[in-house]
C-alpha cells in the first residue's frame, strides 16, 4: 500500500488539496506516446526510462486512485488540475477516464486546440498509448466553436466510427448539432457505406433505436419489420423502444405482431385482446412448466437462455383475475425451482401483500418450502411494519434459516419486542452459527450490552470468513462505537480475508452507513489498500475486484451525497448478501464447506429484477 495516502476529511476543498499534494509527490514521468511513431518505439523508450528511473509498485495504482477521488470530490477550483490530467497522454486510460468524467460534470471548457488534439489522438488508431474514445470526448463539445472542431474530426472518421457514436448517443451526451449531423449523414451515405463494407444489422438497429423519434429512423425500423425478424431483433426492439412504440412497430406487419404475441413480448391488454382468455392462460402455464431457463456450459456455470419465461412471469403477476393460476404454479410439481422463484419474485414486485400472505399460509407445513426461505431473504432486506406478525410467526417456527431472515427483518424494524424475548434467548444457544450470531445481536438491541464481547470475539476469532463477516455486520448494526476496531482490522488486515473478502465488504458498508468524517477518511484510505490487494492477489478473481471496486465507489458517492444533503441512490449491499440463503443453508453443518457446484444458482438469483426483466417499467 502507498505510504503517502493518509487522507483526512473536513471539506471538499481540504480533501482536494491533499489529493493534489499526493499527486505532486508521485509525478507522472516518462516518454509521451505521441512522440513515438510505433508501438515498438514507444515501449522501448518506456523500458529505457524505467531502467534509469525505477519506480515503486504502488505508484501507478495510488496515482490512479487519487485521480479517481479527485474527480469525485472536485469543484470549480480544481478545473485546471483536471484539465492537465485529461490532456496528458502519459496517464493511464482509467485515470484519464476519471478526469474526463469530472470535466463533463464540472462543465470544463477546453480550447479548440485542446479538443482538437484529443480528437486527433482518438482517431489516430495507434496501438500504443491510452487515447480516450471518440464518443466520450464529443461530450466536451458544448460551444459552437468546439462543435465546429468536432465536425471536422467527424469528417475524418470512418463511416463505422460515426455510426457507432450515433448509436451510443442514447446513453452518452451529445450536442444536438452533432447528433443532427451524424443522423443526417447516416441516412444519406454512412448506412449504405457500411452495407457495402459488410452488413452490420446490430449497428443499424442500435443507431435507429437511438434516434427512433427522428425523421427517417422510423423508416429504417419499418423496413426491418418487413424482413425476417429474429428473436434477438424482437428483444432488442422490445427493450430499446417505449412499449407504445414497440406495439406500433409490431402492428406494421401482421406476421410480426403474431410473432410478438406468441413470444409474450406484448403488454397484457394487447395479449388479452389478441388471444382468447383460455388460450392465453394455457400459453402462460406452458411457459412456466416447459421452459428450460439455463443452458449449462463448462465448469457447471449456468448461462441464461433467451426464453419467454421472464415475460410470462410478469404477465402472470399483473393479471389479477388469474391470480389463482400463479399461486397454483408456485406449488406445481412440474415447475422447477428457478421458475417458481421467479414467479414469486414477480408477484412480490406487483402485489407484495399477496406474496407475504402466500408465504404465511405455507408456514404450516412440517418444513417450510425452500421457496418461502427465498422470499424471506428478499423481504427481510426492506421489511414493512405491517409485516411484523409474519416475521414473528417465522421466528417461532422450527426452521433455522427462516428464523435467520426473520431476525434480520425484526432488527430492521427496531427489535424483536417483549413477545419474542424468550424465543431469542433460546436461539442464542442454537447450534446454527448464523442464527446464534443474529440472536445475540437481537439481545444487544433489547438492552443486553453484556453480549457485545461475544459478537466482537466472533468477528475476530470465527474460523470461517463468512461467519466473521456475519458477526461484523451485526456488531456494526447494534453498536457503532464497539465495532470501530473490528472495522479497521477488517479493512487493513488482508491476511484475515481468507479466500473471500466478506468482512472487508461489510466493513466498507458499515463506514458508508455511519457517515462520520472519520468514517469517510478511513473509507478513502482503505479503498486503496483494498483495491490494490484484490487486483494483485492471485487468489481473488477479476469479478471479486470488480465487485469491491463498485462497492467502494458507490459507498463514497452515497456518503458524499448524504453529507451535502443531495438526493442519492440506496447504499449498495455487500455482494455476498445475495448468497445468504446458500451460505446459511450450508452452515447447518459447521466446518463443512459446500462444493463449488452448490453455488451456481446463486449467481443468477431471480430476485435480481434487472436480470430477469422484472423491472418497474
Coordinates of C-alpha atoms in Angstrom, one line a residue:
X1 CA 0.0 0.0 0.0
X2 CA 1.2 3.5 -0.7
X3 CA 2.8 5.2 2.3
X4 CA 1.6 8.6 1.1
X5 CA -2.1 8.2 1.3
X6 CA -3.2 9.4 4.7
X7 CA -6.2 11.5 3.9
X8 CA -8.4 13.3 6.4
X9 CA -11.9 14.6 5.7
X10 CA -13.1 18.1 6.7
X11 CA -14.4 19.5 3.4
X12 CA -14.2 19.1 -0.3
X13 CA -11.6 21.8 -0.7
X14 CA -9.3 20.4 2.0
X15 CA -9.5 16.9 0.6
X16 CA -8.8 18.0 -3.0
X17 CA -5.7 19.9 -1.7
X18 CA -4.5 16.7 0.0
X19 CA -5.0 14.7 -3.2
X20 CA -3.2 17.2 -5.4
X21 CA -0.3 17.2 -2.9
X22 CA -0.1 13.4 -3.1
X23 CA -0.2 13.6 -6.9
X24 CA 2.7 16.1 -6.9
X25 CA 4.6 13.7 -4.6
X26 CA 4.4 10.9 -7.2
X27 CA 4.7 12.9 -10.5
X28 CA 3.9 11.3 -13.8
X29 CA 7.2 10.8 -15.7
X30 CA 8.4 9.1 -18.8
X31 CA 8.0 9.5 -22.6
X32 CA 4.8 10.8 -24.2
X33 CA 3.1 8.3 -26.6
X34 CA 2.6 10.9 -29.3
X35 CA 6.4 11.4 -29.5
X36 CA 6.7 7.8 -30.9
X37 CA 5.8 6.6 -34.4
X38 CA 5.2 2.9 -33.5
X39 CA 4.4 0.7 -30.5
X40 CA 7.8 -0.8 -30.5
X41 CA 9.5 2.6 -30.4
X42 CA 7.3 3.7 -27.5
X43 CA 7.7 0.5 -25.5
X44 CA 11.5 0.7 -26.0
X45 CA 11.5 4.3 -24.7
X46 CA 9.5 3.3 -21.6
X47 CA 11.8 0.4 -20.9
X48 CA 14.9 2.5 -21.1
X49 CA 13.3 5.2 -18.9
X50 CA 12.3 2.7 -16.2
X51 CA 15.8 1.2 -16.2
X52 CA 17.2 4.6 -15.3
X53 CA 14.4 5.6 -13.1
X54 CA 13.0 2.6 -11.3
X55 CA 9.5 3.1 -9.6
X56 CA 7.8 1.6 -6.6
X57 CA 5.0 -0.8 -7.5
X58 CA 2.4 1.2 -5.6
X59 CA 2.9 4.4 -7.6
X60 CA 0.6 3.7 -10.5
X61 CA -2.5 2.3 -8.6
X62 CA -2.1 5.0 -5.9
X63 CA -2.0 7.8 -8.5
X64 CA -4.9 6.3 -10.4
X65 CA -7.0 6.1 -7.2
X66 CA -6.1 9.7 -6.2
X67 CA -7.3 10.9 -9.6
X68 CA -10.5 8.9 -9.1
X69 CA -11.1 10.5 -5.7
X70 CA -10.2 14.0 -7.1
X71 CA -12.7 13.5 -9.9
X72 CA -15.4 12.6 -7.4
X73 CA -14.8 15.4 -4.9
X74 CA -13.5 18.2 -7.2
X75 CA -15.2 21.6 -7.5
X76 CA -14.6 24.6 -9.7
X77 CA -11.2 25.3 -8.1
X78 CA -9.8 22.0 -9.4
X79 CA -10.8 22.6 -13.1
X80 CA -7.3 23.5 -14.2
X81 CA -5.7 20.5 -12.5
X82 CA -8.2 18.1 -14.0
X83 CA -7.7 19.7 -17.5
X84 CA -4.0 18.9 -17.2
X85 CA -4.6 15.3 -16.1
X86 CA -7.0 14.9 -19.0
X87 CA -4.6 16.3 -21.6
X88 CA -1.5 14.3 -20.5
X89 CA -1.3 11.2 -22.7
X90 CA 1.1 9.5 -20.3
X91 CA -1.8 8.9 -17.8
X92 CA -3.4 5.5 -17.9
X93 CA -6.8 5.1 -19.6
X94 CA -8.7 4.6 -16.4
X95 CA -7.2 7.7 -14.8
X96 CA -7.9 9.8 -17.9
X97 CA -11.5 8.4 -18.0
X98 CA -11.9 9.7 -14.4
X99 CA -10.6 13.1 -15.4
X100 CA -13.0 13.1 -18.4
X101 CA -16.0 12.3 -16.2
X102 CA -15.1 15.2 -13.9
X103 CA -14.6 17.5 -16.8
X104 CA -18.1 16.7 -18.1
X105 CA -19.6 17.0 -14.6
X106 CA -17.9 20.4 -13.8
X107 CA -18.5 21.8 -17.3
X108 CA -14.8 22.3 -18.1
X109 CA -14.4 24.0 -21.4
X110 CA -11.4 23.0 -23.5
X111 CA -9.9 25.4 -26.0
X112 CA -10.5 24.5 -29.7
X113 CA -6.8 23.5 -29.9
X114 CA -7.0 21.2 -26.8
X115 CA -10.2 19.5 -28.0
X116 CA -8.8 19.1 -31.5
X117 CA -5.7 17.4 -30.0
X118 CA -7.7 14.9 -28.0
X119 CA -9.9 14.1 -31.0
X120 CA -6.8 13.6 -33.2
X121 CA -5.5 11.2 -30.6
X122 CA -8.7 9.2 -30.6
X123 CA -8.8 9.0 -34.4
X124 CA -5.1 8.1 -34.8
X125 CA -5.8 4.4 -34.4
X126 CA -2.5 3.9 -32.6
X127 CA -2.0 0.5 -30.8
X128 CA 0.0 2.2 -28.1
X129 CA -0.8 5.0 -25.6
X130 CA -4.1 5.5 -23.9
X131 CA -6.4 7.5 -26.2
X132 CA -10.0 8.2 -25.0
X133 CA -12.9 7.0 -27.0
X134 CA -14.4 9.3 -29.6
X135 CA -17.9 9.3 -28.3
X136 CA -16.7 10.1 -24.8
X137 CA -14.7 13.1 -26.0
X138 CA -17.5 14.5 -28.0
X139 CA -19.4 15.2 -24.8
X140 CA -16.9 18.0 -24.2
X141 CA -18.1 19.8 -27.4
X142 CA -20.6 22.3 -25.9
X143 CA -19.9 25.6 -27.6
X144 CA -20.5 26.3 -31.3
X145 CA -16.7 26.8 -31.8
X146 CA -15.9 23.4 -30.3
X147 CA -18.8 21.8 -32.2
X148 CA -17.1 23.1 -35.4
X149 CA -13.9 21.4 -34.3
X150 CA -15.8 18.2 -33.6
X151 CA -17.5 18.3 -37.0
X152 CA -14.0 18.5 -38.7
X153 CA -12.9 15.5 -36.7
X154 CA -16.0 13.5 -37.5
X155 CA -15.5 14.3 -41.2
X156 CA -12.1 12.4 -40.9
X157 CA -13.6 9.5 -39.1
X158 CA -14.8 6.4 -40.9
X159 CA -18.4 5.7 -41.5
X160 CA -18.5 3.0 -38.9
X161 CA -16.9 5.3 -36.3
X162 CA -19.6 7.9 -37.0
X163 CA -22.5 5.5 -36.7
X164 CA -21.1 4.0 -33.5
X165 CA -21.1 7.5 -32.0
X166 CA -24.7 8.0 -33.1
X167 CA -25.7 4.6 -31.7
X168 CA -24.2 5.3 -28.3
X169 CA -25.8 8.8 -28.1
X170 CA -28.8 7.1 -26.5
X171 CA -26.6 6.8 -23.3
X172 CA -23.8 9.3 -24.0
X173 CA -24.5 13.0 -24.0
X174 CA -24.1 14.6 -27.4
X175 CA -24.7 18.2 -28.6
X176 CA -27.9 18.5 -30.7
X177 CA -25.9 20.0 -33.6
X178 CA -23.6 16.9 -33.7
X179 CA -26.4 14.5 -33.3
X180 CA -28.3 16.1 -36.1
X181 CA -25.2 16.0 -38.3
X182 CA -24.5 12.3 -37.6
X183 CA -28.1 11.3 -38.1
X184 CA -28.3 13.1 -41.5
X185 CA -25.1 11.6 -42.7
X186 CA -26.1 8.1 -41.6
X187 CA -29.2 8.3 -43.6
X188 CA -27.5 9.9 -46.6
X189 CA -24.4 7.8 -47.0
X190 CA -22.9 6.1 -43.9
X191 CA -25.6 3.4 -43.8
X192 CA -25.0 2.4 -47.4
X193 CA -21.2 2.6 -47.0
X194 CA -21.3 0.1 -44.1
X195 CA -23.6 -2.2 -46.0
X196 CA -21.1 -2.3 -48.9
X197 CA -18.2 -2.9 -46.5
X198 CA -20.0 -5.6 -44.6
X199 CA -23.6 -5.6 -43.4
X200 CA -23.9 -4.9 -39.6
X201 CA -27.6 -5.3 -38.7
X202 CA -26.9 -4.8 -34.9
X203 CA -25.2 -1.5 -35.5
X204 CA -28.0 -0.4 -37.8
X205 CA -30.6 -1.3 -35.2
X206 CA -28.7 0.5 -32.4
X207 CA -28.5 3.7 -34.5
X208 CA -32.2 3.5 -35.4
X209 CA -33.2 2.9 -31.8
X210 CA -31.0 5.8 -30.6
X211 CA -32.8 8.2 -32.9
X212 CA -36.2 6.5 -33.4
X213 CA -38.1 9.8 -32.9
X214 CA -36.1 11.5 -35.7
X215 CA -37.5 11.6 -39.3
X216 CA -36.1 8.7 -41.3
X217 CA -35.2 6.4 -38.4
X218 CA -38.7 5.0 -38.1
X219 CA -38.5 4.1 -41.8
X220 CA -35.4 2.1 -41.1
X221 CA -37.2 0.2 -38.3
X222 CA -40.3 -0.2 -40.5
X223 CA -38.1 -1.8 -43.2
X224 CA -36.8 -4.3 -40.7
X225 CA -40.3 -5.3 -39.8
X226 CA -40.8 -6.4 -43.4
X227 CA -37.8 -8.7 -43.4
X228 CA -37.2 -11.8 -41.3
X229 CA -37.5 -10.8 -37.7
X230 CA -35.2 -12.9 -35.4
X231 CA -35.9 -13.4 -31.7
X232 CA -32.8 -11.3 -30.9
X233 CA -34.1 -8.4 -33.0
X234 CA -37.5 -8.7 -31.4
X235 CA -35.9 -8.5 -27.9
X236 CA -33.7 -5.6 -29.0
X237 CA -36.7 -3.5 -30.1
X238 CA -38.8 -4.6 -27.1
X239 CA -36.0 -3.3 -24.8
X240 CA -35.0 -0.2 -26.9
X241 CA -38.4 1.3 -27.7
X242 CA -41.1 2.6 -25.3
X243 CA -43.8 -0.1 -25.1
X244 CA -46.3 2.0 -27.1
X245 CA -43.8 2.5 -29.9
X246 CA -42.9 -1.3 -29.8
X247 CA -46.6 -2.2 -30.3
X248 CA -46.9 0.4 -33.1
X249 CA -43.9 -1.2 -34.8
X250 CA -45.2 -4.8 -34.4
X251 CA -48.5 -3.7 -36.0
X252 CA -46.7 -2.7 -39.2
X253 CA -46.9 -6.4 -40.3
X254 CA -49.5 -8.9 -39.1
X255 CA -46.9 -11.7 -39.0
X256 CA -44.6 -9.7 -36.7
X257 CA -47.5 -8.9 -34.4
X258 CA -48.4 -12.6 -34.2
X259 CA -44.7 -13.4 -33.5
X260 CA -44.5 -10.8 -30.7
X261 CA -47.8 -12.1 -29.3
X262 CA -46.7 -15.7 -29.3
X263 CA -43.4 -14.7 -27.7
X264 CA -45.4 -12.8 -25.0
X265 CA -43.5 -9.6 -25.7
X266 CA -46.7 -7.5 -25.9
X267 CA -48.3 -5.9 -22.9
X268 CA -51.2 -7.7 -21.1
X269 CA -54.0 -5.6 -22.6
X270 CA -52.8 -6.4 -26.2
X271 CA -52.4 -10.1 -25.4
X272 CA -55.9 -10.3 -23.9
X273 CA -57.4 -8.6 -27.0
X274 CA -55.4 -10.9 -29.3
X275 CA -55.9 -14.3 -27.7
X276 CA -58.9 -16.0 -26.3
X277 CA -58.6 -16.0 -22.5
X278 CA -58.3 -19.8 -22.3
X279 CA -55.6 -19.7 -25.0
X280 CA -53.6 -17.0 -23.2
X281 CA -54.0 -18.8 -19.8
X282 CA -52.6 -22.0 -21.4
X283 CA -49.7 -20.2 -23.0
X284 CA -48.6 -18.7 -19.7
X285 CA -49.0 -22.0 -18.0
X286 CA -46.9 -23.7 -20.7
X287 CA -44.2 -21.0 -20.4
X288 CA -43.9 -21.7 -16.6
X289 CA -43.9 -25.5 -16.8
X290 CA -41.9 -26.3 -20.0
X291 CA -39.3 -23.6 -20.4
X292 CA -35.6 -24.5 -19.8
X293 CA -34.2 -21.4 -18.3
X294 CA -30.5 -22.3 -18.3
X295 CA -28.0 -24.0 -20.5
X296 CA -25.1 -25.4 -18.6
X297 CA -21.6 -25.0 -20.1
X298 CA -18.1 -25.9 -18.9
X299 CA -17.4 -25.9 -15.1
X300 CA -21.1 -26.1 -14.4
X301 CA -21.6 -22.4 -15.0
X302 CA -25.2 -21.6 -16.0
X303 CA -26.0 -19.3 -18.9
X304 CA -29.5 -17.9 -19.1
X305 CA -31.1 -18.6 -22.5
X306 CA -33.4 -16.2 -24.4
X307 CA -36.8 -17.5 -23.4
X308 CA -40.4 -16.3 -22.9
X309 CA -40.4 -17.1 -19.2
X310 CA -39.5 -13.7 -17.7
X311 CA -42.3 -12.1 -19.7
X312 CA -44.7 -14.8 -18.7
X313 CA -43.8 -14.3 -15.0
X314 CA -44.5 -10.6 -15.1
X315 CA -47.8 -11.1 -17.1
X316 CA -49.0 -13.7 -14.6
X317 CA -48.3 -11.3 -11.7
X318 CA -50.1 -8.4 -13.5
X319 CA -53.1 -10.5 -14.5
X320 CA -55.1 -10.1 -11.2
X321 CA -58.1 -12.1 -12.4
X322 CA -55.8 -15.1 -12.9
X323 CA -54.0 -14.9 -9.6
X324 CA -55.2 -18.4 -8.7
X325 CA -53.2 -19.7 -11.7
X326 CA -50.0 -18.1 -10.5
X327 CA -50.5 -19.4 -6.9
X328 CA -51.1 -22.9 -8.1
X329 CA -47.9 -22.8 -10.2
X330 CA -45.9 -21.9 -7.1
X331 CA -46.8 -25.4 -5.7
X332 CA -47.0 -27.3 -9.1
X333 CA -44.7 -30.4 -9.0
X334 CA -43.8 -29.9 -12.7
X335 CA -42.5 -26.4 -12.2
X336 CA -38.8 -26.3 -11.4
X337 CA -37.3 -24.3 -8.5
X338 CA -35.9 -21.5 -10.6
X339 CA -39.2 -20.7 -12.4
X340 CA -41.1 -20.8 -9.1
X341 CA -38.6 -18.4 -7.5
X342 CA -39.0 -16.0 -10.4
X343 CA -42.8 -16.3 -10.3
X344 CA -42.8 -15.4 -6.7
X345 CA -40.4 -12.5 -7.4
X346 CA -42.8 -11.1 -10.0
X347 CA -45.7 -11.5 -7.6
X348 CA -43.7 -9.7 -4.8
X349 CA -42.9 -6.9 -7.2
X350 CA -46.5 -6.4 -8.3
X351 CA -48.5 -7.4 -5.2
X352 CA -46.3 -7.8 -2.1
X353 CA -49.2 -8.4 0.4
X354 CA -50.4 -11.4 -1.6
X355 CA -46.9 -12.8 -1.7
X356 CA -46.5 -12.4 2.0
X357 CA -49.9 -14.0 2.6
X358 CA -49.0 -17.0 0.4
X359 CA -45.7 -17.4 2.4
X360 CA -47.6 -17.2 5.7
X361 CA -50.0 -19.9 4.6
X362 CA -47.1 -22.1 3.6
X363 CA -45.6 -21.9 7.1
X364 CA -48.0 -24.5 8.3
X365 CA -46.0 -27.3 6.6
X366 CA -43.8 -29.6 8.6
X367 CA -40.9 -27.9 7.0
X368 CA -41.4 -24.6 5.2
X369 CA -40.6 -25.0 1.4
X370 CA -37.3 -23.6 0.2
X371 CA -39.3 -21.0 -1.8
X372 CA -40.5 -19.4 1.5
X373 CA -36.9 -19.0 2.7
X374 CA -36.0 -17.4 -0.6
X375 CA -38.9 -15.0 -0.2
X376 CA -37.8 -14.2 3.4
X377 CA -34.3 -13.4 2.1
X378 CA -35.8 -10.8 -0.2
X379 CA -38.4 -9.2 2.0
X380 CA -36.0 -9.1 5.1
X381 CA -33.9 -6.5 3.2
X382 CA -36.7 -4.0 3.3
X383 CA -39.3 -5.1 5.8
X384 CA -42.6 -3.2 6.4
X385 CA -44.1 -2.6 9.8
X386 CA -47.4 -4.3 8.8
X387 CA -45.4 -7.5 8.2
X388 CA -44.2 -7.8 11.7
X389 CA -46.7 -10.5 12.7
X390 CA -45.5 -12.6 9.8
X391 CA -41.8 -12.4 10.9
X392 CA -42.8 -13.2 14.5
X393 CA -44.6 -16.4 13.3
X394 CA -41.5 -17.4 11.3
X395 CA -39.3 -16.7 14.3
X396 CA -41.3 -19.1 16.4
X397 CA -41.0 -21.9 13.8
X398 CA -38.5 -24.7 13.7
X399 CA -36.6 -23.7 10.6
X400 CA -33.2 -22.2 11.4
X401 CA -32.6 -20.5 8.0
X402 CA -36.1 -18.9 8.0
X403 CA -35.5 -17.7 11.6
X404 CA -32.3 -16.0 10.5
X405 CA -34.1 -13.9 7.9
X406 CA -37.0 -13.2 10.4
X407 CA -34.5 -11.8 12.9
X408 CA -32.9 -9.7 10.2
X409 CA -36.3 -8.2 9.4
X410 CA -37.3 -7.6 13.0
X411 CA -33.9 -6.0 13.8
X412 CA -34.5 -3.6 10.9
X413 CA -38.0 -2.8 12.3
X414 CA -36.5 -1.8 15.7
X415 CA -36.1 -5.1 17.5
X416 CA -38.0 -8.3 18.4
X417 CA -40.0 -6.8 21.3
X418 CA -41.1 -8.4 24.5
X419 CA -43.3 -11.1 23.0
X420 CA -40.3 -12.9 21.5
X421 CA -37.7 -12.3 24.1
X422 CA -37.7 -15.8 25.5
X423 CA -37.5 -17.2 22.0
X424 CA -34.5 -15.1 21.2
X425 CA -32.8 -16.3 24.4
X426 CA -33.3 -19.9 23.2
X427 CA -32.0 -19.1 19.7
X428 CA -28.8 -17.5 21.2
X429 CA -27.9 -21.1 22.2
X430 CA -28.7 -22.6 18.7
X431 CA -26.3 -25.0 17.0
X432 CA -26.7 -23.0 13.8
X433 CA -23.8 -20.4 13.9
X434 CA -25.5 -17.8 11.8
X435 CA -28.7 -17.9 13.8
X436 CA -26.7 -17.7 17.0
X437 CA -25.0 -14.5 15.8
X438 CA -28.2 -12.8 14.9
X439 CA -29.9 -13.8 18.2
X440 CA -27.0 -12.4 20.2
X441 CA -27.3 -9.1 18.2
X442 CA -31.1 -9.1 18.9
X443 CA -30.3 -9.4 22.7
X444 CA -27.9 -6.4 22.5
X445 CA -30.6 -4.4 20.7
X446 CA -33.1 -5.3 23.5
X447 CA -30.8 -3.9 26.2
X448 CA -28.2 -6.7 26.9
X449 CA -24.8 -4.9 26.3
X450 CA -23.1 -7.7 28.2
X451 CA -23.4 -9.8 25.0
X452 CA -21.3 -7.3 22.9
X453 CA -18.0 -9.1 23.8
X454 CA -19.3 -12.3 22.3
X455 CA -20.1 -10.6 19.0
X456 CA -16.6 -8.9 18.9
X457 CA -15.0 -12.3 19.7
X458 CA -16.8 -13.9 16.8
X459 CA -15.7 -11.1 14.5
X460 CA -12.0 -11.8 15.3
X461 CA -11.9 -15.5 16.0
X462 CA -14.5 -17.3 13.9
X463 CA -12.9 -20.0 11.8
X464 CA -14.9 -19.3 8.7
X465 CA -14.7 -15.9 6.7
X466 CA -18.5 -15.8 6.2
X467 CA -19.1 -16.1 10.0
X468 CA -16.6 -13.3 10.7
X469 CA -18.4 -11.1 8.2
X470 CA -21.8 -12.1 9.7
X471 CA -20.6 -11.2 13.2
X472 CA -19.1 -7.9 12.0
X473 CA -22.3 -6.9 10.2
X474 CA -24.5 -7.3 13.3
X475 CA -21.9 -5.8 15.6
X476 CA -21.9 -2.7 13.4
X477 CA -25.7 -2.7 13.4
X478 CA -26.1 -2.7 17.2
X479 CA -23.1 -0.7 18.4
X480 CA -21.3 1.9 16.3
X481 CA -18.5 2.5 18.7
X482 CA -17.8 -1.1 19.8
X483 CA -17.4 -2.1 16.2
X484 CA -14.8 0.5 15.2
X485 CA -11.6 -1.5 16.0
X486 CA -13.1 -4.5 14.2
X487 CA -14.0 -2.5 11.1
X488 CA -10.5 -1.1 10.9
X489 CA -9.0 -4.5 11.2
X490 CA -11.3 -5.9 8.5
X491 CA -10.2 -3.2 6.1
X492 CA -6.4 -3.2 6.8
X493 CA -5.6 -6.8 7.6
X494 CA -5.7 -8.7 4.3
X495 CA -4.3 -11.8 6.0
X496 CA -7.7 -12.1 7.7
X497 CA -9.7 -12.1 4.4
X498 CA -9.1 -15.7 3.5
X499 CA -10.5 -16.9 0.2
X500 CA -13.2 -14.3 0.1
X501 CA -13.1 -10.6 1.3
X502 CA -16.5 -10.9 3.0
X503 CA -15.6 -9.0 6.2
X504 CA -13.9 -6.2 4.2
X505 CA -17.1 -5.7 2.2
X506 CA -19.2 -5.5 5.4
X507 CA -16.7 -3.0 6.8
X508 CA -17.0 -0.8 3.8
X509 CA -20.8 -0.9 4.0
X510 CA -20.7 0.0 7.7
X511 CA -18.4 3.0 7.2
X512 CA -20.7 4.4 4.5
X513 CA -23.8 3.8 6.5
X514 CA -22.5 5.5 9.7
X515 CA -21.2 8.6 7.8
X516 CA -18.9 10.4 10.3
X517 CA -16.0 12.4 8.9
X518 CA -13.6 9.8 10.5
X519 CA -15.5 7.1 8.6
X520 CA -15.1 8.8 5.3
X521 CA -11.4 9.3 5.8
X522 CA -11.0 5.6 6.7
X523 CA -13.1 4.6 3.7
X524 CA -11.0 6.6 1.3
X525 CA -7.6 5.5 2.7
X526 CA -8.6 1.8 3.0
X527 CA -10.1 1.8 -0.5
X528 CA -6.6 2.0 -2.0
X529 CA -5.3 -1.0 0.1
X530 CA -8.4 -3.0 -0.6
X531 CA -8.3 -2.5 -4.4
X532 CA -4.5 -3.0 -4.6
X533 CA -4.9 -6.3 -2.8
X534 CA -7.8 -7.6 -4.9
X535 CA -6.2 -6.6 -8.2
X536 CA -2.8 -8.2 -7.5
X537 CA -3.5 -11.3 -5.3
X538 CA -3.9 -14.4 -7.4
X539 CA -6.5 -15.9 -5.1
X540 CA -9.0 -13.3 -6.0
X541 CA -10.9 -13.3 -9.3
X542 CA -11.3 -10.3 -11.5
X543 CA -15.0 -10.4 -10.7
X544 CA -14.2 -10.0 -7.0
X545 CA -12.1 -6.9 -7.8
X546 CA -15.0 -5.5 -9.9
X547 CA -17.5 -6.1 -7.1
X548 CA -15.3 -4.5 -4.5
X549 CA -14.5 -1.5 -6.7
X550 CA -18.2 -1.0 -7.3
X551 CA -18.9 -1.2 -3.6
X552 CA -16.1 1.3 -2.7
X553 CA -17.1 3.8 -5.4
X554 CA -20.9 3.6 -4.7
X555 CA -20.2 3.9 -1.0
X556 CA -18.2 7.1 -1.5
X557 CA -20.8 8.6 -3.7
X558 CA -23.5 7.8 -1.2
X559 CA -21.5 9.2 1.7
X560 CA -20.8 12.4 -0.1
X561 CA -24.3 13.0 -1.4
X562 CA -25.8 12.4 2.1
X563 CA -23.2 14.7 3.7
X564 CA -24.2 17.5 1.3
X565 CA -27.9 16.9 1.5
X566 CA -28.3 15.8 -2.1
X567 CA -30.6 13.1 -3.4
X568 CA -28.8 9.8 -3.6
X569 CA -29.5 6.2 -4.6
X570 CA -29.7 3.4 -2.0
X571 CA -26.5 2.3 -0.3
X572 CA -25.3 -0.8 -2.2
X573 CA -25.2 -4.0 -0.2
X574 CA -22.1 -6.2 0.1
X575 CA -22.3 -8.7 -2.8
X576 CA -22.2 -11.8 -0.6
X577 CA -25.6 -10.9 0.9
X578 CA -27.1 -12.2 -2.3
X579 CA -25.8 -15.6 -1.4
X580 CA -27.2 -15.5 2.2
X581 CA -29.6 -18.4 1.5
X582 CA -26.9 -20.7 0.3
X583 CA -24.4 -19.7 3.0
X584 CA -26.9 -20.1 5.8
X585 CA -28.3 -23.3 4.5
X586 CA -24.9 -25.0 4.3
X587 CA -24.0 -23.6 7.7
X588 CA -26.3 -26.2 9.3
X589 CA -23.1 -28.4 9.4
X590 CA -20.4 -26.2 11.0
X591 CA -17.0 -26.6 9.4
X592 CA -18.3 -28.3 6.3
X593 CA -17.8 -26.2 3.1
X594 CA -20.2 -26.8 0.2
X595 CA -18.9 -27.9 -3.1
X596 CA -18.3 -25.2 -5.7
X597 CA -21.1 -26.7 -7.8
X598 CA -23.6 -25.9 -5.0
X599 CA -23.4 -22.2 -5.7
X600 CA -24.1 -21.5 -9.4
X601 CA -27.8 -21.0 -8.9
X602 CA -27.0 -18.1 -6.5
X603 CA -25.1 -16.4 -9.4
X604 CA -28.5 -15.9 -11.0
X605 CA -30.7 -15.1 -8.1
X606 CA -34.1 -14.4 -9.5
X607 CA -34.7 -11.6 -7.0
X608 CA -32.4 -9.6 -9.3
X609 CA -35.2 -7.9 -11.2
X610 CA -32.9 -6.5 -13.9
X611 CA -31.5 -10.0 -14.6
X612 CA -35.0 -11.4 -15.1
X613 CA -36.6 -8.4 -16.8
X614 CA -38.9 -7.9 -13.8
X615 CA -38.4 -4.1 -13.6
X616 CA -40.9 -1.4 -12.5
X617 CA -41.3 -0.2 -16.1

